[in-house]
Structure formats: structure tokens, C-alpha cells
PDB file of C-alpha atoms and ligand atoms in Angstrom:
ATOM      1  CA  MET D  22     -34.954  27.660 -34.682  1.00 47.00           C
ATOM      2  CA  LYS D  23     -33.211  28.400 -31.414  1.00 47.00           C
ATOM      3  CA  GLN D  24     -35.213  25.622 -29.819  1.00 49.00           C
ATOM      4  CA  LEU D  25     -34.264  23.231 -32.589  1.00 49.00           C
ATOM      5  CA  ILE D  26     -30.569  24.004 -32.163  1.00 50.00           C
ATOM      6  CA  GLY D  27     -30.983  23.599 -28.414  1.00 48.00           C
ATOM      7  CA  SER D  28     -32.504  20.164 -28.728  1.00 50.00           C
ATOM      8  CA  LEU D  29     -29.899  19.154 -31.330  1.00 48.00           C
ATOM      9  CA  LEU D  30     -27.167  20.158 -28.897  1.00 48.00           C
ATOM     10  CA  LEU D  31     -28.832  18.157 -26.164  1.00 46.00           C
ATOM     11  CA  MET D  32     -29.026  15.125 -28.423  1.00 49.00           C
ATOM     12  CA  LEU D  33     -25.386  15.561 -29.321  1.00 48.00           C
ATOM     13  CA  ALA D  34     -24.407  15.775 -25.662  1.00 48.00           C
ATOM     14  CA  GLY D  35     -26.372  12.587 -25.055  1.00 48.00           C
ATOM     15  CA  ALA D  36     -24.555  10.873 -27.917  1.00 49.00           C
ATOM     16  CA  VAL D  37     -21.154  11.916 -26.557  1.00 51.00           C
ATOM     17  CA  TRP D  38     -22.064  10.670 -23.096  1.00 57.00           C
ATOM     18  CA  ALA D  39     -23.364   7.436 -24.523  1.00 57.00           C
ATOM     19  CA  ALA D  40     -20.104   7.059 -26.436  1.00 83.00           C
ATOM     20  CA  GLN D  41     -17.997   7.619 -23.313  1.00 92.00           C
ATOM     21  CA  PRO D  42     -16.440   4.225 -22.687  1.00 97.00           C
ATOM     22  CA  VAL D  43     -16.734   3.069 -19.107  1.00 98.00           C
ATOM     23  CA  ILE D  44     -14.936   0.354 -17.186  1.00 98.00           C
ATOM     24  CA  ASP D  45     -16.855  -0.866 -14.142  1.00 98.00           C
ATOM     25  CA  MET D  46     -14.367  -2.344 -11.682  1.00 98.00           C
ATOM     26  CA  HIS D  47     -17.004  -3.691  -9.310  1.00 98.00           C
ATOM     27  CA  VAL D  48     -19.724  -5.933 -10.687  1.00 97.00           C
ATOM     28  CA  HIS D  49     -20.948  -9.213  -9.236  1.00 96.00           C
ATOM     29  CA  ALA D  50     -21.874 -12.321 -11.166  1.00 96.00           C
ATOM     30  CA  TRP D  51     -23.751 -14.086  -8.422  1.00 94.00           C
ATOM     31  CA  PRO D  52     -27.299 -14.949  -7.337  1.00 93.00           C
ATOM     32  CA  TYR D  53     -29.358 -11.775  -7.028  1.00 88.00           C
ATOM     33  CA  GLY D  54     -32.733 -13.406  -7.458  1.00 86.00           C
ATOM     34  CA  ALA D  55     -32.752 -16.755  -5.683  1.00 88.00           C
ATOM     35  CA  ASP D  56     -30.552 -19.149  -3.761  1.00 89.00           C
ATOM     36  CA  GLY D  57     -29.858 -21.583  -6.542  1.00 91.00           C
ATOM     37  CA  PRO D  58     -27.787 -22.130  -9.654  1.00 94.00           C
ATOM     38  CA  PRO D  59     -27.205 -19.484 -12.314  1.00 96.00           C
ATOM     39  CA  ASP D  60     -29.911 -20.886 -14.569  1.00 95.00           C
ATOM     40  CA  HIS D  61     -32.620 -20.429 -11.929  1.00 96.00           C
ATOM     41  CA  PRO D  62     -35.200 -18.201 -13.705  1.00 95.00           C
ATOM     42  CA  LYS D  63     -34.868 -15.456 -11.076  1.00 95.00           C
ATOM     43  CA  ASN D  64     -31.086 -15.481 -11.403  1.00 95.00           C
ATOM     44  CA  ILE D  65     -31.330 -15.385 -15.188  1.00 96.00           C
ATOM     45  CA  ALA D  66     -33.622 -12.360 -14.919  1.00 96.00           C
ATOM     46  CA  ALA D  67     -31.175 -10.590 -12.584  1.00 95.00           C
ATOM     47  CA  MET D  68     -28.255 -11.405 -14.889  1.00 96.00           C
ATOM     48  CA  GLU D  69     -30.093 -10.062 -17.924  1.00 96.00           C
ATOM     49  CA  LYS D  70     -30.888  -6.854 -16.079  1.00 95.00           C
ATOM     50  CA  SER D  71     -27.231  -6.388 -15.076  1.00 96.00           C
ATOM     51  CA  LEU D  72     -25.910  -7.117 -18.547  1.00 96.00           C
ATOM     52  CA  ALA D  73     -28.459  -4.784 -20.148  1.00 96.00           C
ATOM     53  CA  SER D  74     -27.337  -1.977 -17.840  1.00 96.00           C
ATOM     54  CA  LEU D  75     -23.708  -2.527 -18.880  1.00 96.00           C
ATOM     55  CA  ALA D  76     -24.665  -2.320 -22.549  1.00 96.00           C
ATOM     56  CA  GLU D  77     -26.912   0.708 -22.083  1.00 96.00           C
ATOM     57  CA  HIS D  78     -24.173   2.729 -20.397  1.00 96.00           C
ATOM     58  CA  ASN D  79     -21.373   1.673 -22.747  1.00 96.00           C
ATOM     59  CA  VAL D  80     -19.513  -0.290 -20.082  1.00 97.00           C
ATOM     60  CA  VAL D  81     -16.871  -1.792 -22.334  1.00 97.00           C
ATOM     61  CA  LEU D  82     -15.348  -3.935 -19.589  1.00 98.00           C
ATOM     62  CA  ALA D  83     -16.718  -5.030 -16.230  1.00 98.00           C
ATOM     63  CA  ALA D  84     -14.690  -6.751 -13.543  1.00 98.00           C
ATOM     64  CA  ALA D  85     -17.207  -9.385 -12.491  1.00 98.00           C
ATOM     65  CA  SER D  86     -16.545 -11.348  -9.345  1.00 97.00           C
ATOM     66  CA  GLY D  87     -18.632 -14.216  -8.122  1.00 96.00           C
ATOM     67  CA  GLN D  88     -19.010 -17.921  -7.719  1.00 96.00           C
ATOM     68  CA  GLN D  89     -17.505 -20.371 -10.182  1.00 97.00           C
ATOM     69  CA  ALA D  90     -20.821 -21.536 -11.693  1.00 97.00           C
ATOM     70  CA  PHE D  91     -22.024 -17.955 -12.134  1.00 97.00           C
ATOM     71  CA  LEU D  92     -18.781 -16.758 -13.713  1.00 97.00           C
ATOM     72  CA  GLU D  93     -18.988 -19.530 -16.274  1.00 96.00           C
ATOM     73  CA  TYR D  94     -22.657 -18.950 -17.008  1.00 97.00           C
ATOM     74  CA  TRP D  95     -22.441 -15.165 -17.319  1.00 97.00           C
ATOM     75  CA  HIS D  96     -19.339 -15.450 -19.467  1.00 95.00           C
ATOM     76  CA  GLN D  97     -21.233 -17.557 -22.006  1.00 95.00           C
ATOM     77  CA  VAL D  98     -23.796 -14.776 -22.340  1.00 95.00           C
ATOM     78  CA  ALA D  99     -21.391 -11.786 -22.432  1.00 94.00           C
ATOM     79  CA  PRO D 100     -17.959 -13.167 -23.326  1.00 92.00           C
ATOM     80  CA  ASP D 101     -16.346  -9.903 -24.461  1.00 93.00           C
ATOM     81  CA  ARG D 102     -17.527  -7.529 -21.779  1.00 96.00           C
ATOM     82  CA  LEU D 103     -16.722  -9.390 -18.560  1.00 98.00           C
ATOM     83  CA  LEU D 104     -13.421  -9.934 -16.794  1.00 98.00           C
ATOM     84  CA  LEU D 105     -13.914 -12.913 -14.513  1.00 98.00           C
ATOM     85  CA  ALA D 106     -12.759 -13.051 -10.921  1.00 98.00           C
ATOM     86  CA  PRO D 107     -13.382 -15.680  -8.251  1.00 98.00           C
ATOM     87  CA  VAL D 108     -14.467 -14.489  -4.797  1.00 97.00           C
ATOM     88  CA  LEU D 109     -12.449 -15.890  -1.905  1.00 95.00           C
ATOM     89  CA  PRO D 110     -12.220 -17.018   0.792  1.00 97.00           C
ATOM     90  CA  CYS D 111     -15.654 -18.571   1.268  1.00 94.00           C
ATOM     91  CA  GLU D 112     -16.190 -19.553   4.883  1.00 92.00           C
ATOM     92  CA  GLY D 113     -18.097 -22.841   4.926  1.00 90.00           C
ATOM     93  CA  GLY D 114     -17.760 -22.972   1.139  1.00 92.00           C
ATOM     94  CA  VAL D 115     -20.387 -20.301   0.458  1.00 91.00           C
ATOM     95  CA  ASN D 116     -20.355 -16.669  -0.570  1.00 88.00           C
ATOM     96  CA  PRO D 117     -21.412 -14.540   2.425  1.00 83.00           C
ATOM     97  CA  ASN D 118     -23.387 -12.046   0.337  1.00 79.00           C
ATOM     98  CA  TRP D 119     -27.105 -12.211  -0.430  1.00 72.00           C
ATOM     99  CA  PHE D 120     -27.881 -15.816  -1.259  1.00 83.00           C
ATOM    100  CA  GLN D 121     -25.322 -18.222   0.087  1.00 84.00           C
ATOM    101  CA  TYR D 122     -24.681 -20.299  -2.974  1.00 91.00           C
ATOM    102  CA  ARG D 123     -21.415 -22.288  -3.067  1.00 94.00           C
ATOM    103  CA  CYS D 124     -18.328 -20.440  -4.329  1.00 94.00           C
ATOM    104  CA  PHE D 125     -16.531 -23.354  -5.909  1.00 96.00           C
ATOM    105  CA  GLU D 126     -18.177 -26.394  -7.389  1.00 94.00           C
ATOM    106  CA  ASP D 127     -16.172 -28.697  -5.107  1.00 94.00           C
ATOM    107  CA  GLY D 128     -17.463 -26.810  -2.044  1.00 93.00           C
ATOM    108  CA  SER D 129     -14.034 -25.584  -0.952  1.00 95.00           C
ATOM    109  CA  GLU D 130     -13.391 -22.399   1.008  1.00 95.00           C
ATOM    110  CA  LEU D 131     -10.288 -21.641  -1.000  1.00 97.00           C
ATOM    111  CA  PRO D 132      -9.696 -23.006  -4.493  1.00 97.00           C
ATOM    112  CA  ASP D 133      -6.982 -25.476  -5.331  1.00 97.00           C
ATOM    113  CA  LEU D 134      -3.955 -23.419  -6.345  1.00 98.00           C
ATOM    114  CA  ASP D 135      -3.081 -25.458  -9.447  1.00 98.00           C
ATOM    115  CA  TRP D 136      -6.692 -25.345 -10.595  1.00 98.00           C
ATOM    116  CA  LEU D 137      -6.740 -21.577 -10.163  1.00 98.00           C
ATOM    117  CA  ARG D 138      -3.403 -21.140 -11.928  1.00 98.00           C
ATOM    118  CA  ALA D 139      -4.793 -23.035 -14.908  1.00 98.00           C
ATOM    119  CA  LYS D 140      -7.842 -20.733 -14.986  1.00 98.00           C
ATOM    120  CA  TYR D 141      -5.567 -17.684 -15.210  1.00 98.00           C
ATOM    121  CA  GLU D 142      -3.078 -19.190 -17.610  1.00 98.00           C
ATOM    122  CA  SER D 143      -5.849 -20.212 -20.002  1.00 97.00           C
ATOM    123  CA  GLY D 144      -7.227 -16.652 -19.852  1.00 96.00           C
ATOM    124  CA  GLU D 145     -10.591 -17.777 -18.492  1.00 96.00           C
ATOM    125  CA  TYR D 146     -10.168 -15.719 -15.302  1.00 97.00           C
ATOM    126  CA  GLN D 147      -8.508 -12.305 -15.396  1.00 97.00           C
ATOM    127  CA  LEU D 148      -8.730 -10.933 -11.858  1.00 98.00           C
ATOM    128  CA  MET D 149      -8.891 -12.127  -8.251  1.00 98.00           C
ATOM    129  CA  GLY D 150     -11.490 -11.018  -5.721  1.00 97.00           C
ATOM    130  CA  GLU D 151     -13.547  -9.442  -4.306  1.00 97.00           C
ATOM    131  CA  ILE D 152     -11.442 -10.731  -1.443  1.00 98.00           C
ATOM    132  CA  PHE D 153     -13.749 -11.399   1.509  1.00 97.00           C
ATOM    133  CA  THR D 154     -11.223 -12.087   4.281  1.00 97.00           C
ATOM    134  CA  GLN D 155     -13.031  -9.538   6.469  1.00 97.00           C
ATOM    135  CA  TYR D 156     -16.258 -11.553   6.359  1.00 96.00           C
ATOM    136  CA  ALA D 157     -14.388 -14.687   7.414  1.00 96.00           C
ATOM    137  CA  GLY D 158     -12.703 -12.977  10.372  1.00 97.00           C
ATOM    138  CA  MET D 159      -9.311 -13.122   8.665  1.00 97.00           C
ATOM    139  CA  ARG D 160      -6.692 -10.432   8.333  1.00 98.00           C
ATOM    140  CA  TYR D 161      -5.689  -9.509   4.799  1.00 98.00           C
ATOM    141  CA  ASP D 162      -2.270 -11.045   5.443  1.00 98.00           C
ATOM    142  CA  ASP D 163      -3.631 -14.299   6.904  1.00 98.00           C
ATOM    143  CA  SER D 164      -1.166 -17.056   6.004  1.00 98.00           C
ATOM    144  CA  ARG D 165      -3.895 -18.980   4.149  1.00 98.00           C
ATOM    145  CA  MET D 166      -4.208 -16.107   1.670  1.00 98.00           C
ATOM    146  CA  LEU D 167      -0.526 -15.567   0.915  1.00 98.00           C
ATOM    147  CA  PRO D 168      -0.165 -18.312  -1.746  1.00 98.00           C
ATOM    148  CA  TYR D 169      -3.003 -16.683  -3.704  1.00 98.00           C
ATOM    149  CA  TYR D 170      -1.382 -13.251  -3.607  1.00 98.00           C
ATOM    150  CA  ALA D 171       1.909 -14.870  -4.661  1.00 98.00           C
ATOM    151  CA  LEU D 172       0.160 -16.480  -7.630  1.00 98.00           C
ATOM    152  CA  ALA D 173      -1.502 -13.194  -8.603  1.00 98.00           C
ATOM    153  CA  GLU D 174       1.761 -11.295  -8.340  1.00 98.00           C
ATOM    154  CA  GLU D 175       3.599 -13.888 -10.413  1.00 98.00           C
ATOM    155  CA  LEU D 176       0.955 -13.859 -13.168  1.00 98.00           C
ATOM    156  CA  GLY D 177       0.257 -10.090 -13.056  1.00 98.00           C
ATOM    157  CA  ILE D 178      -3.336 -10.640 -11.972  1.00 98.00           C
ATOM    158  CA  PRO D 179      -4.965  -7.643 -10.209  1.00 98.00           C
ATOM    159  CA  VAL D 180      -6.479  -8.387  -6.795  1.00 98.00           C
ATOM    160  CA  ALA D 181      -9.537  -6.487  -5.471  1.00 98.00           C
ATOM    161  CA  PHE D 182     -10.063  -6.248  -1.713  1.00 98.00           C
ATOM    162  CA  HIS D 183     -13.310  -5.567   0.118  1.00 98.00           C
ATOM    163  CA  THR D 184     -12.607  -2.922   2.788  1.00 98.00           C
ATOM    164  CA  HIS D 185     -14.392  -0.700   5.287  1.00 98.00           C
ATOM    165  CA  SER D 186     -17.767  -2.091   6.408  1.00 95.00           C
ATOM    166  CA  ALA D 187     -20.852  -4.025   5.318  1.00 94.00           C
ATOM    167  CA  PRO D 188     -24.645  -3.820   5.787  1.00 93.00           C
ATOM    168  CA  PRO D 189     -25.878  -3.369   9.399  1.00 94.00           C
ATOM    169  CA  LEU D 190     -25.491  -6.304  11.798  1.00 94.00           C
ATOM    170  CA  THR D 191     -23.489  -8.379   9.337  1.00 94.00           C
ATOM    171  CA  ALA D 192     -21.906 -10.446  12.141  1.00 94.00           C
ATOM    172  CA  ASN D 193     -25.328 -11.312  13.559  1.00 93.00           C
ATOM    173  CA  ARG D 194     -27.168 -11.765  10.322  1.00 90.00           C
ATOM    174  CA  CYS D 195     -24.804 -13.707   8.126  1.00 88.00           C
ATOM    175  CA  CYS D 196     -21.194 -13.915   9.085  1.00 92.00           C
ATOM    176  CA  PRO D 197     -20.367 -14.420  12.763  1.00 93.00           C
ATOM    177  CA  ASN D 198     -16.677 -13.704  12.233  1.00 95.00           C
ATOM    178  CA  PHE D 199     -17.158 -10.440  10.331  1.00 95.00           C
ATOM    179  CA  ARG D 200     -15.420  -7.486  12.016  1.00 97.00           C
ATOM    180  CA  MET D 201     -15.295  -3.874  10.889  1.00 97.00           C
ATOM    181  CA  SER D 202     -11.803  -3.596  12.336  1.00 97.00           C
ATOM    182  CA  LEU D 203     -10.571  -6.146   9.780  1.00 98.00           C
ATOM    183  CA  GLY D 204     -11.656  -3.862   6.938  1.00 98.00           C
ATOM    184  CA  ASP D 205      -9.357  -0.957   7.742  1.00 98.00           C
ATOM    185  CA  PRO D 206      -7.420  -0.443   4.493  1.00 98.00           C
ATOM    186  CA  MET D 207      -4.235   0.249   6.487  1.00 98.00           C
ATOM    187  CA  GLN D 208      -4.291  -3.453   7.340  1.00 98.00           C
ATOM    188  CA  LEU D 209      -3.382  -4.121   3.712  1.00 98.00           C
ATOM    189  CA  GLU D 210       0.075  -2.716   4.319  1.00 98.00           C
ATOM    190  CA  PRO D 211       1.805  -6.035   5.169  1.00 98.00           C
ATOM    191  CA  VAL D 212       0.433  -7.467   1.905  1.00 98.00           C
ATOM    192  CA  LEU D 213       1.663  -4.466  -0.072  1.00 98.00           C
ATOM    193  CA  VAL D 214       5.115  -4.791   1.457  1.00 98.00           C
ATOM    194  CA  GLN D 215       5.368  -8.535   0.986  1.00 98.00           C
ATOM    195  CA  PHE D 216       4.080  -8.401  -2.610  1.00 98.00           C
ATOM    196  CA  PRO D 217       5.408  -5.127  -4.015  1.00 98.00           C
ATOM    197  CA  LYS D 218       4.447  -5.955  -7.606  1.00 98.00           C
ATOM    198  CA  LEU D 219       0.907  -7.041  -6.762  1.00 98.00           C
ATOM    199  CA  LYS D 220      -1.684  -4.856  -8.516  1.00 98.00           C
ATOM    200  CA  VAL D 221      -4.136  -3.972  -5.759  1.00 98.00           C
ATOM    201  CA  LEU D 222      -7.600  -2.439  -5.986  1.00 98.00           C
ATOM    202  CA  ILE D 223      -9.060  -1.139  -2.722  1.00 98.00           C
ATOM    203  CA  MET D 224     -12.828  -1.484  -3.007  1.00 98.00           C
ATOM    204  CA  HIS D 225     -15.155   0.872  -1.114  1.00 98.00           C
ATOM    205  CA  ALA D 226     -12.262   3.306  -0.558  1.00 98.00           C
ATOM    206  CA  ASN D 227     -13.387   6.208   1.609  1.00 98.00           C
ATOM    207  CA  PRO D 228     -10.755   8.771   2.641  1.00 98.00           C
ATOM    208  CA  LEU D 229     -13.392  10.675   4.666  1.00 98.00           C
ATOM    209  CA  VAL D 230     -13.379   7.740   7.097  1.00 98.00           C
ATOM    210  CA  TYR D 231      -9.813   6.548   6.471  1.00 98.00           C
ATOM    211  CA  PRO D 232      -7.723   9.654   5.695  1.00 98.00           C
ATOM    212  CA  MET D 233      -4.567   7.495   5.560  1.00 97.00           C
ATOM    213  CA  LEU D 234      -5.810   6.056   2.258  1.00 98.00           C
ATOM    214  CA  ILE D 235      -4.408   9.095   0.483  1.00 98.00           C
ATOM    215  CA  ASP D 236      -0.957   8.533   1.989  1.00 98.00           C
ATOM    216  CA  MET D 237      -1.181   4.845   1.125  1.00 98.00           C
ATOM    217  CA  LEU D 238      -1.620   5.753  -2.539  1.00 98.00           C
ATOM    218  CA  ALA D 239       1.466   7.947  -2.351  1.00 98.00           C
ATOM    219  CA  GLN D 240       3.495   5.244  -0.605  1.00 98.00           C
ATOM    220  CA  TYR D 241       2.295   2.318  -2.748  1.00 98.00           C
ATOM    221  CA  PRO D 242       2.008   3.229  -6.426  1.00 97.00           C
ATOM    222  CA  GLN D 243       0.609  -0.198  -7.324  1.00 97.00           C
ATOM    223  CA  VAL D 244      -2.631   0.592  -5.473  1.00 98.00           C
ATOM    224  CA  TYR D 245      -5.812   1.891  -7.137  1.00 98.00           C
ATOM    225  CA  VAL D 246      -9.203   2.545  -5.573  1.00 98.00           C
ATOM    226  CA  GLU D 247     -12.886   2.140  -6.345  1.00 98.00           C
ATOM    227  CA  LEU D 248     -15.483   4.248  -4.519  1.00 98.00           C
ATOM    228  CA  SER D 249     -18.788   2.375  -4.537  1.00 98.00           C
ATOM    229  CA  PRO D 250     -21.285   2.585  -2.905  1.00 97.00           C
ATOM    230  CA  PHE D 251     -20.503   6.109  -1.652  1.00 98.00           C
ATOM    231  CA  ASP D 252     -21.509   7.621  -4.984  1.00 98.00           C
ATOM    232  CA  ARG D 253     -25.025   6.376  -4.201  1.00 96.00           C
ATOM    233  CA  ILE D 254     -25.336   6.328  -0.411  1.00 96.00           C
ATOM    234  CA  LEU D 255     -23.693   9.631   0.510  1.00 97.00           C
ATOM    235  CA  VAL D 256     -25.453  12.910  -0.131  1.00 98.00           C
ATOM    236  CA  ARG D 257     -24.034  14.504  -3.253  1.00 98.00           C
ATOM    237  CA  GLU D 258     -22.003  17.163  -1.433  1.00 98.00           C
ATOM    238  CA  ARG D 259     -20.353  14.605   0.788  1.00 98.00           C
ATOM    239  CA  PHE D 260     -19.495  12.358  -2.163  1.00 98.00           C
ATOM    240  CA  HIS D 261     -17.999  15.330  -3.963  1.00 98.00           C
ATOM    241  CA  GLU D 262     -15.968  16.111  -0.851  1.00 98.00           C
ATOM    242  CA  LEU D 263     -14.668  12.539  -1.015  1.00 98.00           C
ATOM    243  CA  LEU D 264     -13.684  13.022  -4.673  1.00 98.00           C
ATOM    244  CA  ARG D 265     -11.965  16.297  -3.816  1.00 98.00           C
ATOM    245  CA  ARG D 266      -9.684  14.505  -1.363  1.00 98.00           C
ATOM    246  CA  PHE D 267      -8.219  12.551  -4.280  1.00 98.00           C
ATOM    247  CA  GLN D 268      -8.090  15.606  -6.532  1.00 98.00           C
ATOM    248  CA  GLU D 269      -6.345  17.803  -3.962  1.00 98.00           C
ATOM    249  CA  ALA D 270      -3.751  15.076  -3.381  1.00 98.00           C
ATOM    250  CA  LYS D 271      -3.267  14.734  -7.171  1.00 98.00           C
ATOM    251  CA  MET D 272      -4.425  11.137  -6.953  1.00 98.00           C
ATOM    252  CA  ILE D 273      -7.348  11.230  -9.389  1.00 98.00           C
ATOM    253  CA  ARG D 274      -5.384   8.995 -11.733  1.00 98.00           C
ATOM    254  CA  ARG D 275      -5.685   6.184  -9.191  1.00 98.00           C
ATOM    255  CA  VAL D 276      -9.473   6.378  -8.925  1.00 98.00           C
ATOM    256  CA  THR D 277     -11.522   3.885 -10.924  1.00 98.00           C
ATOM    257  CA  PHE D 278     -15.259   3.682 -11.443  1.00 98.00           C
ATOM    258  CA  GLY D 279     -17.281   0.890  -9.845  1.00 98.00           C
ATOM    259  CA  THR D 280     -20.928   0.264  -9.034  1.00 98.00           C
ATOM    260  CA  ASP D 281     -21.003  -2.840  -6.811  1.00 96.00           C
ATOM    261  CA  GLY D 282     -23.999  -3.912  -8.841  1.00 92.00           C
ATOM    262  CA  GLY D 283     -25.835  -0.616  -8.401  1.00 88.00           C
ATOM    263  CA  ASP D 284     -27.619   1.500 -10.965  1.00 92.00           C
ATOM    264  CA  HIS D 285     -25.150   2.746 -13.584  1.00 96.00           C
ATOM    265  CA  GLY D 286     -27.116   5.869 -14.437  1.00 96.00           C
ATOM    266  CA  ARG D 287     -27.178   7.007 -10.817  1.00 96.00           C
ATOM    267  CA  SER D 288     -23.520   6.278 -10.242  1.00 97.00           C
ATOM    268  CA  LEU D 289     -22.352   8.012 -13.415  1.00 97.00           C
ATOM    269  CA  ALA D 290     -24.476  11.059 -12.540  1.00 97.00           C
ATOM    270  CA  ALA D 291     -22.827  11.337  -9.118  1.00 98.00           C
ATOM    271  CA  TYR D 292     -19.457  11.834 -10.846  1.00 98.00           C
ATOM    272  CA  ARG D 293     -20.710  13.938 -13.760  1.00 98.00           C
ATOM    273  CA  SER D 294     -22.273  16.418 -11.350  1.00 98.00           C
ATOM    274  CA  ALA D 295     -18.844  17.087  -9.782  1.00 98.00           C
ATOM    275  CA  ASP D 296     -18.179  20.229 -11.802  1.00 97.00           C
ATOM    276  CA  PHE D 297     -14.741  20.728 -10.208  1.00 98.00           C
ATOM    277  CA  LEU D 298     -13.500  17.715 -12.171  1.00 98.00           C
ATOM    278  CA  SER D 299     -12.144  18.479 -15.625  1.00 98.00           C
ATOM    279  CA  ALA D 300     -13.471  16.508 -18.603  1.00 97.00           C
ATOM    280  CA  ARG D 301     -10.116  14.806 -18.713  1.00 97.00           C
ATOM    281  CA  GLU D 302     -10.280  13.762 -15.066  1.00 98.00           C
ATOM    282  CA  LEU D 303     -13.791  12.433 -15.567  1.00 97.00           C
ATOM    283  CA  ASP D 304     -12.727  10.396 -18.610  1.00 97.00           C
ATOM    284  CA  ALA D 305      -9.836   8.998 -16.592  1.00 98.00           C
ATOM    285  CA  ILE D 306     -12.103   7.947 -13.726  1.00 98.00           C
ATOM    286  CA  PHE D 307     -14.662   6.389 -16.027  1.00 98.00           C
ATOM    287  CA  CYS D 308     -12.192   4.451 -18.131  1.00 98.00           C
ATOM    288  CA  GLY D 309      -8.557   5.458 -18.571  1.00 98.00           C
ATOM    289  CA  ASN D 310      -7.370   4.763 -15.046  1.00 98.00           C
ATOM    290  CA  ALA D 311      -8.872   1.280 -14.960  1.00 98.00           C
ATOM    291  CA  GLY D 312      -7.597   0.660 -18.499  1.00 98.00           C
ATOM    292  CA  ARG D 313      -4.074   1.418 -17.299  1.00 98.00           C
ATOM    293  CA  PHE D 314      -4.507  -0.632 -14.108  1.00 98.00           C
ATOM    294  CA  LEU D 315      -5.740  -3.625 -16.104  1.00 98.00           C
ATOM    295  CA  GLY D 316      -3.117  -3.202 -18.835  1.00 97.00           C
ATOM    296  CA  ARG D 317      -5.933  -2.675 -21.380  1.00 97.00           C
ATOM    297  CA  PRO D 318      -5.738   0.976 -22.407  1.00 96.00           C
ATOM    298  CA  GLU D 319      -7.157   0.122 -25.838  1.00 96.00           C
ATOM    299  CA  ALA D 320     -10.526  -0.605 -24.202  1.00 96.00           C
ATOM    300  CA  CYS D 321     -10.958   3.149 -23.627  1.00 97.00           C
ATOM    301  CA  LYS D 322     -10.398   4.296 -27.201  1.00 91.00           C
ATOM    302  CA  VAL D 323     -13.474   6.193 -28.342  1.00 82.00           C
ATOM    303  CA  GLU D 324     -14.719   5.244 -31.816  1.00 65.00           C
ATOM    304  CA  THR D 325     -14.139   8.242 -34.099  1.00 52.00           C
ATOM    305  CA  ALA D 326     -17.656   7.967 -35.483  1.00 47.00           C
ATOM    306  CA  ALA D 327     -19.111   8.303 -32.003  1.00 45.00           C
ATOM    307  CA  GLN D 328     -17.182  11.538 -31.394  1.00 44.00           C
ATOM    308  CA  GLU D 329     -18.564  13.309 -34.460  1.00 39.00           C
TER     309      GLU D 329
HETATM  310 ZN1  LIG U 411     -17.483  -5.257  -1.146  1.00 76.76          ZN
END
């Protein structure tokens, strides 16, 4: 009997976890399988795997950034779950990551502003970035980027910035102008000052490397963070230390969940094993904080049936 109750409790815990709504602020709709269009069989297979992982882990919304053709294709398959975001700039017209498929169908490095405005105003796109200025050797406040931030601020579109580093030898292997120094999150400050209403997401935020991140959150309340891939690449203790930095500074409410295309189960486990986080803090990281940041708190409402 005891055993039966034990396994029932386990099942119940599983059901509650499965019902936990999650917002993933860092997903990529781009070629993972082959350098080619989204309907290349290998790219279709990679897309299906990504979308299945979102469904399996109750990811109710995923901020998906990528190339124009991929955004459109993925959206047709999962229209309700994805928030679409173009990646920019694209040095030479191509995305620097993985396979170098063109970002925009016209081959441009930066999209036409009126074209992009129409995409946001029609509701087809909902976010901007991952912003890859660092890969193109540009500062975050490069004058070529400012009109895009102005557009995002005007329309209330959140902008997500790649920060920190990249895989080893990025400058030699893919992107000659890539510099680590251009990924220091403090370099976002001129953008934050010039566009005080811009909703900013710092991707790959790591206060263990950049302690000033915590002070930036205090100084600039419009800034949120996302912590991939440290949930996966740091040893558990070190990742928990990273989380504690936000908790101790009372900044947990600015932390969102993101995977950067990684395994959802592994990422979620890295947070769930942080027993110093309250259930409320965990819920906020998994969904509520991003819901607030995106202006979509309703996405995090748990179905009553799922709670029973
Ligand atoms: Zn990134």
C-alpha cells in the first residue's frame, strides 16, 4: 500500500511538473541539419525535434529567432507557440551560426526598416534578435543599429542581445570580426541610456564573469536576463552559485528561462535542483518573469484541471 501511495505521489509530482507552463526565451528557428532552405529534409527533422521538445515540456511560448525563411516555415507548423524574431545584423547577408544560410531573402545584412515595421505592425514578428553585433565586429551602439532600436522602442518590441563569448576560435573559424570584448554586457549601457523604454533581454548573462550585471539590473529596470548555456555547461554547483547572485541581489524576478536550442529536460533540471529557490521563484523563472517582460502574463496561467 505504502508503495502504491509512493508511486501515486510520484506520478502526481510528474503531472504537476508537466503542467508547469514554461516560456523559453532563447530558441532558434534556423538550419540545424544542413546548409539549405527550411524544407531541406535534415532541417525539417531538426525542426520537428525542436518543436516536439517544446510540446513535451509544456513550453507555452518560445522566442524563436532566426532567418526570414525559417521563421515563416516554422511558424506555419507551430503558429501558437512561437514568437518570431529576426536575427541581425548578418555580415555578408548570412547568419554566422552553424550553417550560413541567408538571413533575409533579399540577401541584406540589415533588413529594410519599412519592411520590418510592417512585419511588427501586422503581428507576424514579435521580438527582435538575437542581436549579433558582436559577431560582425560592431559595438551594440553602432550607428547602423540605432534605427532598429528606435523602431523596437516605438513599437514596444523586446530586443534580445547576444553577450559574453562564443564557441572556441570563432574569429578564425567563422567570423573574422568577432571579438569577445564586444560582448561585455556593460557595453549595452549607451543603448540603455539612449533608449530608456526599450525592453532589453541580455542573453547568456553570467554575473560570475561580469559581476556588474547585477548593478546593471538595479540601474536599468527595463533589462531582463537569460542564462543559457550555463545551466548546461557549468557544473551544477557553479550554476547554482550563478543563480544565487541574482537571488541575493533580489533580482530573481528579472531572470527568464532559455535553452539556446539545448535539451529542455536538462535545462529545467538544472534549475529544479537549486533547492534554495522557493517554488514561487522557480515558477517565476520558468514563466512569470518572461510573461511580464513580454506583456503576456496570461500565458503562464496554469489550467485548473492540471493542478488537481
Ligand atoms: Zn547567443
